[in-house]
Amino acid sequence: MTYVLFHGSFNSYDQLKEFWLPELSKNKGKIIFPKFPIDTWNEITEGGFEYKPKKQSIYKWLKEFDSYYNQIKKEDNLIFIGHSSGPLLILHILQKYKIKLKSTIFVCPFLTPLTKAAWQVKLINKTYYSNKFDFELLRSLCPKSYVIYGTDDPYVEPENTLSFADKMGSDIIPIEKGGHLNYQGSFNYIKKYI
């Protein structure tokens, strides 16, 4: 089994490295955990509403993924796990590379712009949205998928997450008081599905 872990924006990589990676490492299998370039919260805040992201965009993240693709395409029994904007990246990757997965776990995913998130979150994620996803193709590439989300997520509205799950044909796992599932112990909600 090979697990590929996809972080989201801002400090998501650090949170997954601290809270998810040690738990995922207890499973038998290989772990690939790409670190994608990010603009920090402070950089965006200081730059204001007109800030142009210098490091993070879907185009730069897909280009970064190119360096991992040759390694990943040789693996069998792939499970992709994405957090926050990571699930959107997974959809772009699947559509571009046509990678066949054993299963996919989408944690706190969204498809459309977030309404309750801070302006910094909206700004950094704006290149990830697409109305060109071929959901029939995406469902065929990951026939078994799960959407796990906190019912009280402070950034992602449940209706946005549920729309993602509906379009991907994912099993839905709501976590009461789960928040954004980026804290110590949050991997406990995920590990049953890998």
mmCIF file with all atom_site columns, C-alpha atoms in Angstrom:
data_model
loop_
_atom_site.group_PDB
_atom_site.id
_atom_site.type_symbol
_atom_site.label_atom_id
_atom_site.label_alt_id
_atom_site.label_comp_id
_atom_site.label_asym_id
_atom_site.label_entity_id
_atom_site.label_seq_id
_atom_site.pdbx_PDB_ins_code
_atom_site.Cartn_x
_atom_site.Cartn_y
_atom_site.Cartn_z
_atom_site.occupancy
_atom_site.B_iso_or_equiv
_atom_site.pdbx_formal_charge
_atom_site.auth_seq_id
_atom_site.auth_comp_id
_atom_site.auth_asym_id
_atom_site.auth_atom_id
_atom_site.pdbx_PDB_model_num
ATOM 1   C CA . MET A 1 1   ? 0.000   0.000  0.000   1.00 0.00 ? 1   MET A CA 1
ATOM 2   C CA . THR A 1 2   ? 1.231   3.495  -0.820  1.00 0.00 ? 2   THR A CA 1
ATOM 3   C CA . TYR A 1 3   ? -0.284  6.541  0.828   1.00 0.00 ? 3   TYR A CA 1
ATOM 4   C CA . VAL A 1 4   ? 0.072   9.988  -0.718  1.00 0.00 ? 4   VAL A CA 1
ATOM 5   C CA . LEU A 1 5   ? -0.752  12.814 1.656   1.00 0.00 ? 5   LEU A CA 1
ATOM 6   C CA . PHE A 1 6   ? -1.802  16.231 0.311   1.00 0.00 ? 6   PHE A CA 1
ATOM 7   C CA . HIS A 1 7   ? -1.782  19.248 2.592   1.00 0.00 ? 7   HIS A CA 1
ATOM 8   C CA . GLY A 1 8   ? -3.768  22.444 2.134   1.00 0.00 ? 8   GLY A CA 1
ATOM 9   C CA . SER A 1 9   ? -2.902  26.123 2.377   1.00 0.00 ? 9   SER A CA 1
ATOM 10  C CA . PHE A 1 10  ? -0.990  28.015 5.055   1.00 0.00 ? 10  PHE A CA 1
ATOM 11  C CA . ASN A 1 11  ? 0.269   25.786 7.910   1.00 0.00 ? 11  ASN A CA 1
ATOM 12  C CA . SER A 1 12  ? -1.619  22.656 6.828   1.00 0.00 ? 12  SER A CA 1
ATOM 13  C CA . TYR A 1 13  ? 1.644   20.855 5.941   1.00 0.00 ? 13  TYR A CA 1
ATOM 14  C CA . ASP A 1 14  ? 3.045   21.429 9.443   1.00 0.00 ? 14  ASP A CA 1
ATOM 15  C CA . GLN A 1 15  ? -0.205  20.326 11.084  1.00 0.00 ? 15  GLN A CA 1
ATOM 16  C CA . LEU A 1 16  ? -0.403  17.112 9.048   1.00 0.00 ? 16  LEU A CA 1
ATOM 17  C CA . LYS A 1 17  ? 3.277   16.409 9.653   1.00 0.00 ? 17  LYS A CA 1
ATOM 18  C CA . GLU A 1 18  ? 2.791   16.780 13.409  1.00 0.00 ? 18  GLU A CA 1
ATOM 19  C CA . PHE A 1 19  ? -0.652  15.276 13.918  1.00 0.00 ? 19  PHE A CA 1
ATOM 20  C CA . TRP A 1 20  ? -1.302  12.881 11.011  1.00 0.00 ? 20  TRP A CA 1
ATOM 21  C CA . LEU A 1 21  ? 2.057   11.637 9.770   1.00 0.00 ? 21  LEU A CA 1
ATOM 22  C CA . PRO A 1 22  ? 3.082   9.791  12.974  1.00 0.00 ? 22  PRO A CA 1
ATOM 23  C CA . GLU A 1 23  ? -0.263  7.975  13.014  1.00 0.00 ? 23  GLU A CA 1
ATOM 24  C CA . LEU A 1 24  ? -0.187  7.194  9.287   1.00 0.00 ? 24  LEU A CA 1
ATOM 25  C CA . SER A 1 25  ? 3.356   5.846  9.729   1.00 0.00 ? 25  SER A CA 1
ATOM 26  C CA . LYS A 1 26  ? 1.984   3.091  11.995  1.00 0.00 ? 26  LYS A CA 1
ATOM 27  C CA . ASN A 1 27  ? 0.347   1.479  8.956   1.00 0.00 ? 27  ASN A CA 1
ATOM 28  C CA . LYS A 1 28  ? 2.266   -0.921 6.778   1.00 0.00 ? 28  LYS A CA 1
ATOM 29  C CA . GLY A 1 29  ? 3.105   0.749  3.532   1.00 0.00 ? 29  GLY A CA 1
ATOM 30  C CA . LYS A 1 30  ? 4.981   3.557  1.924   1.00 0.00 ? 30  LYS A CA 1
ATOM 31  C CA . ILE A 1 31  ? 4.173   7.234  2.522   1.00 0.00 ? 31  ILE A CA 1
ATOM 32  C CA . ILE A 1 32  ? 4.755   10.010 0.031   1.00 0.00 ? 32  ILE A CA 1
ATOM 33  C CA . PHE A 1 33  ? 4.149   13.479 1.491   1.00 0.00 ? 33  PHE A CA 1
ATOM 34  C CA . PRO A 1 34  ? 4.893   16.266 -0.997  1.00 0.00 ? 34  PRO A CA 1
ATOM 35  C CA . LYS A 1 35  ? 5.523   19.721 0.435   1.00 0.00 ? 35  LYS A CA 1
ATOM 36  C CA . PHE A 1 36  ? 3.975   22.329 -1.819  1.00 0.00 ? 36  PHE A CA 1
ATOM 37  C CA . PRO A 1 37  ? 5.064   25.985 -1.753  1.00 0.00 ? 37  PRO A CA 1
ATOM 38  C CA . ILE A 1 38  ? 2.844   28.323 0.223   1.00 0.00 ? 38  ILE A CA 1
ATOM 39  C CA . ASP A 1 39  ? 2.407   32.023 0.800   1.00 0.00 ? 39  ASP A CA 1
ATOM 40  C CA . THR A 1 40  ? 2.128   32.668 4.531   1.00 0.00 ? 40  THR A CA 1
ATOM 41  C CA . TRP A 1 41  ? -0.820  34.224 6.297   1.00 0.00 ? 41  TRP A CA 1
ATOM 42  C CA . ASN A 1 42  ? 1.358   37.211 7.257   1.00 0.00 ? 42  ASN A CA 1
ATOM 43  C CA . GLU A 1 43  ? 2.585   37.758 3.694   1.00 0.00 ? 43  GLU A CA 1
ATOM 44  C CA . ILE A 1 44  ? -0.975  37.862 2.412   1.00 0.00 ? 44  ILE A CA 1
ATOM 45  C CA . THR A 1 45  ? -2.266  40.015 5.268   1.00 0.00 ? 45  THR A CA 1
ATOM 46  C CA . GLU A 1 46  ? 0.554   42.537 4.848   1.00 0.00 ? 46  GLU A CA 1
ATOM 47  C CA . GLY A 1 47  ? -0.020  42.574 1.080   1.00 0.00 ? 47  GLY A CA 1
ATOM 48  C CA . GLY A 1 48  ? -3.707  43.319 1.521   1.00 0.00 ? 48  GLY A CA 1
ATOM 49  C CA . PHE A 1 49  ? -6.656  42.515 -0.725  1.00 0.00 ? 49  PHE A CA 1
ATOM 50  C CA . GLU A 1 50  ? -4.611  43.128 -3.884  1.00 0.00 ? 50  GLU A CA 1
ATOM 51  C CA . TYR A 1 51  ? -1.879  40.657 -2.891  1.00 0.00 ? 51  TYR A CA 1
ATOM 52  C CA . LYS A 1 52  ? -0.766  38.417 -5.758  1.00 0.00 ? 52  LYS A CA 1
ATOM 53  C CA . PRO A 1 53  ? 0.365   35.027 -4.434  1.00 0.00 ? 53  PRO A CA 1
ATOM 54  C CA . LYS A 1 54  ? 4.024   34.459 -5.254  1.00 0.00 ? 54  LYS A CA 1
ATOM 55  C CA . LYS A 1 55  ? 4.333   30.781 -4.343  1.00 0.00 ? 55  LYS A CA 1
ATOM 56  C CA . GLN A 1 56  ? 0.925   29.161 -4.169  1.00 0.00 ? 56  GLN A CA 1
ATOM 57  C CA . SER A 1 57  ? -1.465  28.553 -7.026  1.00 0.00 ? 57  SER A CA 1
ATOM 58  C CA . ILE A 1 58  ? -2.921  25.432 -8.603  1.00 0.00 ? 58  ILE A CA 1
ATOM 59  C CA . TYR A 1 59  ? -0.480  25.879 -11.497 1.00 0.00 ? 59  TYR A CA 1
ATOM 60  C CA . LYS A 1 60  ? 2.573   25.981 -9.224  1.00 0.00 ? 60  LYS A CA 1
ATOM 61  C CA . TRP A 1 61  ? 1.323   23.043 -7.153  1.00 0.00 ? 61  TRP A CA 1
ATOM 62  C CA . LEU A 1 62  ? 0.707   20.941 -10.268 1.00 0.00 ? 62  LEU A CA 1
ATOM 63  C CA . LYS A 1 63  ? 4.195   21.821 -11.493 1.00 0.00 ? 63  LYS A CA 1
ATOM 64  C CA . GLU A 1 64  ? 5.605   20.764 -8.116  1.00 0.00 ? 64  GLU A CA 1
ATOM 65  C CA . PHE A 1 65  ? 3.652   17.503 -8.339  1.00 0.00 ? 65  PHE A CA 1
ATOM 66  C CA . ASP A 1 66  ? 5.417   16.747 -11.637 1.00 0.00 ? 66  ASP A CA 1
ATOM 67  C CA . SER A 1 67  ? 8.562   15.956 -9.632  1.00 0.00 ? 67  SER A CA 1
ATOM 68  C CA . TYR A 1 68  ? 6.635   13.273 -7.686  1.00 0.00 ? 68  TYR A CA 1
ATOM 69  C CA . TYR A 1 69  ? 4.649   11.845 -10.579 1.00 0.00 ? 69  TYR A CA 1
ATOM 70  C CA . ASN A 1 70  ? 7.299   9.422  -11.852 1.00 0.00 ? 70  ASN A CA 1
ATOM 71  C CA . GLN A 1 71  ? 7.603   7.932  -8.368  1.00 0.00 ? 71  GLN A CA 1
ATOM 72  C CA . ILE A 1 72  ? 3.838   7.738  -7.818  1.00 0.00 ? 72  ILE A CA 1
ATOM 73  C CA . LYS A 1 73  ? 2.902   6.273  -11.195 1.00 0.00 ? 73  LYS A CA 1
ATOM 74  C CA . LYS A 1 74  ? 5.009   3.169  -10.445 1.00 0.00 ? 74  LYS A CA 1
ATOM 75  C CA . GLU A 1 75  ? 3.085   2.432  -7.246  1.00 0.00 ? 75  GLU A CA 1
ATOM 76  C CA . ASP A 1 76  ? 0.199   -0.020 -6.896  1.00 0.00 ? 76  ASP A CA 1
ATOM 77  C CA . ASN A 1 77  ? -2.599  0.173  -4.355  1.00 0.00 ? 77  ASN A CA 1
ATOM 78  C CA . LEU A 1 78  ? -2.506  3.943  -4.080  1.00 0.00 ? 78  LEU A CA 1
ATOM 79  C CA . ILE A 1 79  ? -4.527  5.782  -1.466  1.00 0.00 ? 79  ILE A CA 1
ATOM 80  C CA . PHE A 1 80  ? -4.639  9.570  -1.716  1.00 0.00 ? 80  PHE A CA 1
ATOM 81  C CA . ILE A 1 81  ? -5.503  11.539 1.428   1.00 0.00 ? 81  ILE A CA 1
ATOM 82  C CA . GLY A 1 82  ? -6.126  15.274 1.091   1.00 0.00 ? 82  GLY A CA 1
ATOM 83  C CA . HIS A 1 83  ? -6.906  17.970 3.638   1.00 0.00 ? 83  HIS A CA 1
ATOM 84  C CA . SER A 1 84  ? -8.722  21.285 3.010   1.00 0.00 ? 84  SER A CA 1
ATOM 85  C CA . SER A 1 85  ? -7.563  22.581 -0.400  1.00 0.00 ? 85  SER A CA 1
ATOM 86  C CA . GLY A 1 86  ? -5.646  19.302 -0.834  1.00 0.00 ? 86  GLY A CA 1
ATOM 87  C CA . PRO A 1 87  ? -8.779  17.512 -2.160  1.00 0.00 ? 87  PRO A CA 1
ATOM 88  C CA . LEU A 1 88  ? -9.137  20.124 -4.908  1.00 0.00 ? 88  LEU A CA 1
ATOM 89  C CA . LEU A 1 89  ? -5.507  19.520 -5.826  1.00 0.00 ? 89  LEU A CA 1
ATOM 90  C CA . ILE A 1 90  ? -6.235  15.776 -5.954  1.00 0.00 ? 90  ILE A CA 1
ATOM 91  C CA . LEU A 1 91  ? -9.066  16.371 -8.441  1.00 0.00 ? 91  LEU A CA 1
ATOM 92  C CA . HIS A 1 92  ? -6.769  18.439 -10.678 1.00 0.00 ? 92  HIS A CA 1
ATOM 93  C CA . ILE A 1 93  ? -4.051  15.752 -10.447 1.00 0.00 ? 93  ILE A CA 1
ATOM 94  C CA . LEU A 1 94  ? -6.431  12.903 -11.280 1.00 0.00 ? 94  LEU A CA 1
ATOM 95  C CA . GLN A 1 95  ? -7.869  14.778 -14.229 1.00 0.00 ? 95  GLN A CA 1
ATOM 96  C CA . LYS A 1 96  ? -4.421  15.658 -15.570 1.00 0.00 ? 96  LYS A CA 1
ATOM 97  C CA . TYR A 1 97  ? -2.554  12.377 -14.950 1.00 0.00 ? 97  TYR A CA 1
ATOM 98  C CA . LYS A 1 98  ? -5.405  9.803  -14.980 1.00 0.00 ? 98  LYS A CA 1
ATOM 99  C CA . ILE A 1 99  ? -3.970  8.000  -11.938 1.00 0.00 ? 99  ILE A CA 1
ATOM 100 C CA . LYS A 1 100 ? -6.045  5.001  -10.829 1.00 0.00 ? 100 LYS A CA 1
ATOM 101 C CA . LEU A 1 101 ? -6.495  4.871  -7.048  1.00 0.00 ? 101 LEU A CA 1
ATOM 102 C CA . LYS A 1 102 ? -7.558  2.151  -4.647  1.00 0.00 ? 102 LYS A CA 1
ATOM 103 C CA . SER A 1 103 ? -9.348  4.766  -2.558  1.00 0.00 ? 103 SER A CA 1
ATOM 104 C CA . THR A 1 104 ? -9.345  8.431  -1.687  1.00 0.00 ? 104 THR A CA 1
ATOM 105 C CA . ILE A 1 105 ? -10.007 10.215 1.577   1.00 0.00 ? 105 ILE A CA 1
ATOM 106 C CA . PHE A 1 106 ? -11.085 13.826 1.227   1.00 0.00 ? 106 PHE A CA 1
ATOM 107 C CA . VAL A 1 107 ? -10.910 15.668 4.565   1.00 0.00 ? 107 VAL A CA 1
ATOM 108 C CA . CYS A 1 108 ? -12.823 18.954 4.858   1.00 0.00 ? 108 CYS A CA 1
ATOM 109 C CA . PRO A 1 109 ? -13.063 19.362 1.053   1.00 0.00 ? 109 PRO A CA 1
ATOM 110 C CA . PHE A 1 110 ? -14.781 22.098 -0.908  1.00 0.00 ? 110 PHE A CA 1
ATOM 111 C CA . LEU A 1 111 ? -15.520 22.747 -4.570  1.00 0.00 ? 111 LEU A CA 1
ATOM 112 C CA . THR A 1 112 ? -16.556 26.377 -4.671  1.00 0.00 ? 112 THR A CA 1
ATOM 113 C CA . PRO A 1 113 ? -15.374 29.579 -2.975  1.00 0.00 ? 113 PRO A CA 1
ATOM 114 C CA . LEU A 1 114 ? -15.820 29.566 0.777   1.00 0.00 ? 114 LEU A CA 1
ATOM 115 C CA . THR A 1 115 ? -18.239 32.150 2.126   1.00 0.00 ? 115 THR A CA 1
ATOM 116 C CA . LYS A 1 116 ? -17.419 32.100 5.841   1.00 0.00 ? 116 LYS A CA 1
ATOM 117 C CA . ALA A 1 117 ? -13.625 31.937 5.611   1.00 0.00 ? 117 ALA A CA 1
ATOM 118 C CA . ALA A 1 118 ? -11.363 34.960 6.085   1.00 0.00 ? 118 ALA A CA 1
ATOM 119 C CA . TRP A 1 119 ? -10.443 36.949 3.000   1.00 0.00 ? 119 TRP A CA 1
ATOM 120 C CA . GLN A 1 120 ? -6.883  35.556 3.126   1.00 0.00 ? 120 GLN A CA 1
ATOM 121 C CA . VAL A 1 121 ? -8.236  32.023 2.691   1.00 0.00 ? 121 VAL A CA 1
ATOM 122 C CA . LYS A 1 122 ? -10.484 33.095 -0.176  1.00 0.00 ? 122 LYS A CA 1
ATOM 123 C CA . LEU A 1 123 ? -7.618  34.878 -1.909  1.00 0.00 ? 123 LEU A CA 1
ATOM 124 C CA . ILE A 1 124 ? -5.114  32.007 -1.701  1.00 0.00 ? 124 ILE A CA 1
ATOM 125 C CA . ASN A 1 125 ? -7.581  29.362 -2.897  1.00 0.00 ? 125 ASN A CA 1
ATOM 126 C CA . LYS A 1 126 ? -9.075  31.203 -5.872  1.00 0.00 ? 126 LYS A CA 1
ATOM 127 C CA . THR A 1 127 ? -7.039  29.419 -8.586  1.00 0.00 ? 127 THR A CA 1
ATOM 128 C CA . TYR A 1 128 ? -8.109  25.961 -7.348  1.00 0.00 ? 128 TYR A CA 1
ATOM 129 C CA . TYR A 1 129 ? -11.761 26.192 -8.361  1.00 0.00 ? 129 TYR A CA 1
ATOM 130 C CA . SER A 1 130 ? -12.810 24.773 -11.713 1.00 0.00 ? 130 SER A CA 1
ATOM 131 C CA . ASN A 1 131 ? -16.013 24.231 -13.620 1.00 0.00 ? 131 ASN A CA 1
ATOM 132 C CA . LYS A 1 132 ? -14.184 21.855 -15.981 1.00 0.00 ? 132 LYS A CA 1
ATOM 133 C CA . PHE A 1 133 ? -13.883 18.816 -13.748 1.00 0.00 ? 133 PHE A CA 1
ATOM 134 C CA . ASP A 1 134 ? -15.013 15.634 -15.470 1.00 0.00 ? 134 ASP A CA 1
ATOM 135 C CA . PHE A 1 135 ? -16.673 13.976 -12.481 1.00 0.00 ? 135 PHE A CA 1
ATOM 136 C CA . GLU A 1 136 ? -17.492 10.806 -14.394 1.00 0.00 ? 136 GLU A CA 1
ATOM 137 C CA . LEU A 1 137 ? -13.784 10.362 -15.128 1.00 0.00 ? 137 LEU A CA 1
ATOM 138 C CA . LEU A 1 138 ? -12.790 11.306 -11.573 1.00 0.00 ? 138 LEU A CA 1
ATOM 139 C CA . ARG A 1 139 ? -15.236 8.805  -10.045 1.00 0.00 ? 139 ARG A CA 1
ATOM 140 C CA . SER A 1 140 ? -13.891 6.076  -12.345 1.00 0.00 ? 140 SER A CA 1
ATOM 141 C CA . LEU A 1 141 ? -10.314 6.815  -11.212 1.00 0.00 ? 141 LEU A CA 1
ATOM 142 C CA . CYS A 1 142 ? -11.220 6.653  -7.516  1.00 0.00 ? 142 CYS A CA 1
ATOM 143 C CA . PRO A 1 143 ? -14.279 4.404  -7.296  1.00 0.00 ? 143 PRO A CA 1
ATOM 144 C CA . LYS A 1 144 ? -14.090 4.265  -3.492  1.00 0.00 ? 144 LYS A CA 1
ATOM 145 C CA . SER A 1 145 ? -13.861 7.607  -1.736  1.00 0.00 ? 145 SER A CA 1
ATOM 146 C CA . TYR A 1 146 ? -14.754 9.094  1.600   1.00 0.00 ? 146 TYR A CA 1
ATOM 147 C CA . VAL A 1 147 ? -15.521 12.648 2.652   1.00 0.00 ? 147 VAL A CA 1
ATOM 148 C CA . ILE A 1 148 ? -14.762 13.280 6.313   1.00 0.00 ? 148 ILE A CA 1
ATOM 149 C CA . TYR A 1 149 ? -15.630 16.684 7.726   1.00 0.00 ? 149 TYR A CA 1
ATOM 150 C CA . GLY A 1 150 ? -16.283 18.553 10.935  1.00 0.00 ? 150 GLY A CA 1
ATOM 151 C CA . THR A 1 151 ? -19.870 19.724 11.268  1.00 0.00 ? 151 THR A CA 1
ATOM 152 C CA . ASP A 1 152 ? -18.542 22.901 12.890  1.00 0.00 ? 152 ASP A CA 1
ATOM 153 C CA . ASP A 1 153 ? -15.658 23.561 10.481  1.00 0.00 ? 153 ASP A CA 1
ATOM 154 C CA . PRO A 1 154 ? -14.791 27.277 10.885  1.00 0.00 ? 154 PRO A CA 1
ATOM 155 C CA . TYR A 1 155 ? -13.719 27.626 7.234   1.00 0.00 ? 155 TYR A CA 1
ATOM 156 C CA . VAL A 1 156 ? -15.709 25.204 5.096   1.00 0.00 ? 156 VAL A CA 1
ATOM 157 C CA . GLU A 1 157 ? -19.499 25.221 4.995   1.00 0.00 ? 157 GLU A CA 1
ATOM 158 C CA . PRO A 1 158 ? -21.088 21.760 5.279   1.00 0.00 ? 158 PRO A CA 1
ATOM 159 C CA . GLU A 1 159 ? -23.142 22.342 2.111   1.00 0.00 ? 159 GLU A CA 1
ATOM 160 C CA . ASN A 1 160 ? -19.918 22.928 0.149   1.00 0.00 ? 160 ASN A CA 1
ATOM 161 C CA . THR A 1 161 ? -18.433 19.698 1.515   1.00 0.00 ? 161 THR A CA 1
ATOM 162 C CA . LEU A 1 162 ? -21.630 17.751 0.835   1.00 0.00 ? 162 LEU A CA 1
ATOM 163 C CA . SER A 1 163 ? -21.710 19.040 -2.748  1.00 0.00 ? 163 SER A CA 1
ATOM 164 C CA . PHE A 1 164 ? -18.140 17.750 -3.182  1.00 0.00 ? 164 PHE A CA 1
ATOM 165 C CA . ALA A 1 165 ? -19.177 14.350 -1.794  1.00 0.00 ? 165 ALA A CA 1
ATOM 166 C CA . ASP A 1 166 ? -22.223 14.193 -4.049  1.00 0.00 ? 166 ASP A CA 1
ATOM 167 C CA . LYS A 1 167 ? -20.248 14.951 -7.202  1.00 0.00 ? 167 LYS A CA 1
ATOM 168 C CA . MET A 1 168 ? -17.547 12.424 -6.294  1.00 0.00 ? 168 MET A CA 1
ATOM 169 C CA . GLY A 1 169 ? -19.988 9.740  -5.112  1.00 0.00 ? 169 GLY A CA 1
ATOM 170 C CA . SER A 1 170 ? -18.157 9.630  -1.789  1.00 0.00 ? 170 SER A CA 1
ATOM 171 C CA . ASP A 1 171 ? -19.308 8.049  1.445   1.00 0.00 ? 171 ASP A CA 1
ATOM 172 C CA . ILE A 1 172 ? -19.962 10.857 3.923   1.00 0.00 ? 172 ILE A CA 1
ATOM 173 C CA . ILE A 1 173 ? -18.578 10.792 7.461   1.00 0.00 ? 173 ILE A CA 1
ATOM 174 C CA . PRO A 1 174 ? -19.610 13.844 9.543   1.00 0.00 ? 174 PRO A CA 1
ATOM 175 C CA . ILE A 1 175 ? -17.667 14.454 12.749  1.00 0.00 ? 175 ILE A CA 1
ATOM 176 C CA . GLU A 1 176 ? -19.584 16.349 15.420  1.00 0.00 ? 176 GLU A CA 1
ATOM 177 C CA . LYS A 1 177 ? -17.412 19.167 16.790  1.00 0.00 ? 177 LYS A CA 1
ATOM 178 C CA . GLY A 1 178 ? -14.596 18.045 14.490  1.00 0.00 ? 178 GLY A CA 1
ATOM 179 C CA . GLY A 1 179 ? -13.635 21.543 13.388  1.00 0.00 ? 179 GLY A CA 1
ATOM 180 C CA . HIS A 1 180 ? -11.185 21.582 10.477  1.00 0.00 ? 180 HIS A CA 1
ATOM 181 C CA . LEU A 1 181 ? -9.691  18.201 11.587  1.00 0.00 ? 181 LEU A CA 1
ATOM 182 C CA . ASN A 1 182 ? -6.173  19.630 11.766  1.00 0.00 ? 182 ASN A CA 1
ATOM 183 C CA . TYR A 1 183 ? -5.310  18.941 15.404  1.00 0.00 ? 183 TYR A CA 1
ATOM 184 C CA . GLN A 1 184 ? -3.900  16.247 17.691  1.00 0.00 ? 184 GLN A CA 1
ATOM 185 C CA . GLY A 1 185 ? -6.136  13.188 17.588  1.00 0.00 ? 185 GLY A CA 1
ATOM 186 C CA . SER A 1 186 ? -7.961  14.129 14.388  1.00 0.00 ? 186 SER A CA 1
ATOM 187 C CA . PHE A 1 187 ? -6.329  11.266 12.468  1.00 0.00 ? 187 PHE A CA 1
ATOM 188 C CA . ASN A 1 188 ? -8.379  8.866  14.587  1.00 0.00 ? 188 ASN A CA 1
ATOM 189 C CA . TYR A 1 189 ? -11.377 9.802  12.435  1.00 0.00 ? 189 TYR A CA 1
ATOM 190 C CA . ILE A 1 190 ? -9.466  8.986  9.239   1.00 0.00 ? 190 ILE A CA 1
ATOM 191 C CA . LYS A 1 191 ? -7.545  5.802  10.059  1.00 0.00 ? 191 LYS A CA 1
ATOM 192 C CA . LYS A 1 192 ? -10.595 3.519  9.889   1.00 0.00 ? 192 LYS A CA 1
ATOM 193 C CA . TYR A 1 193 ? -10.916 4.245  6.169   1.00 0.00 ? 193 TYR A CA 1
ATOM 194 C CA . ILE A 1 194 ? -7.369  3.480  5.034   1.00 0.00 ? 194 ILE A CA 1
#
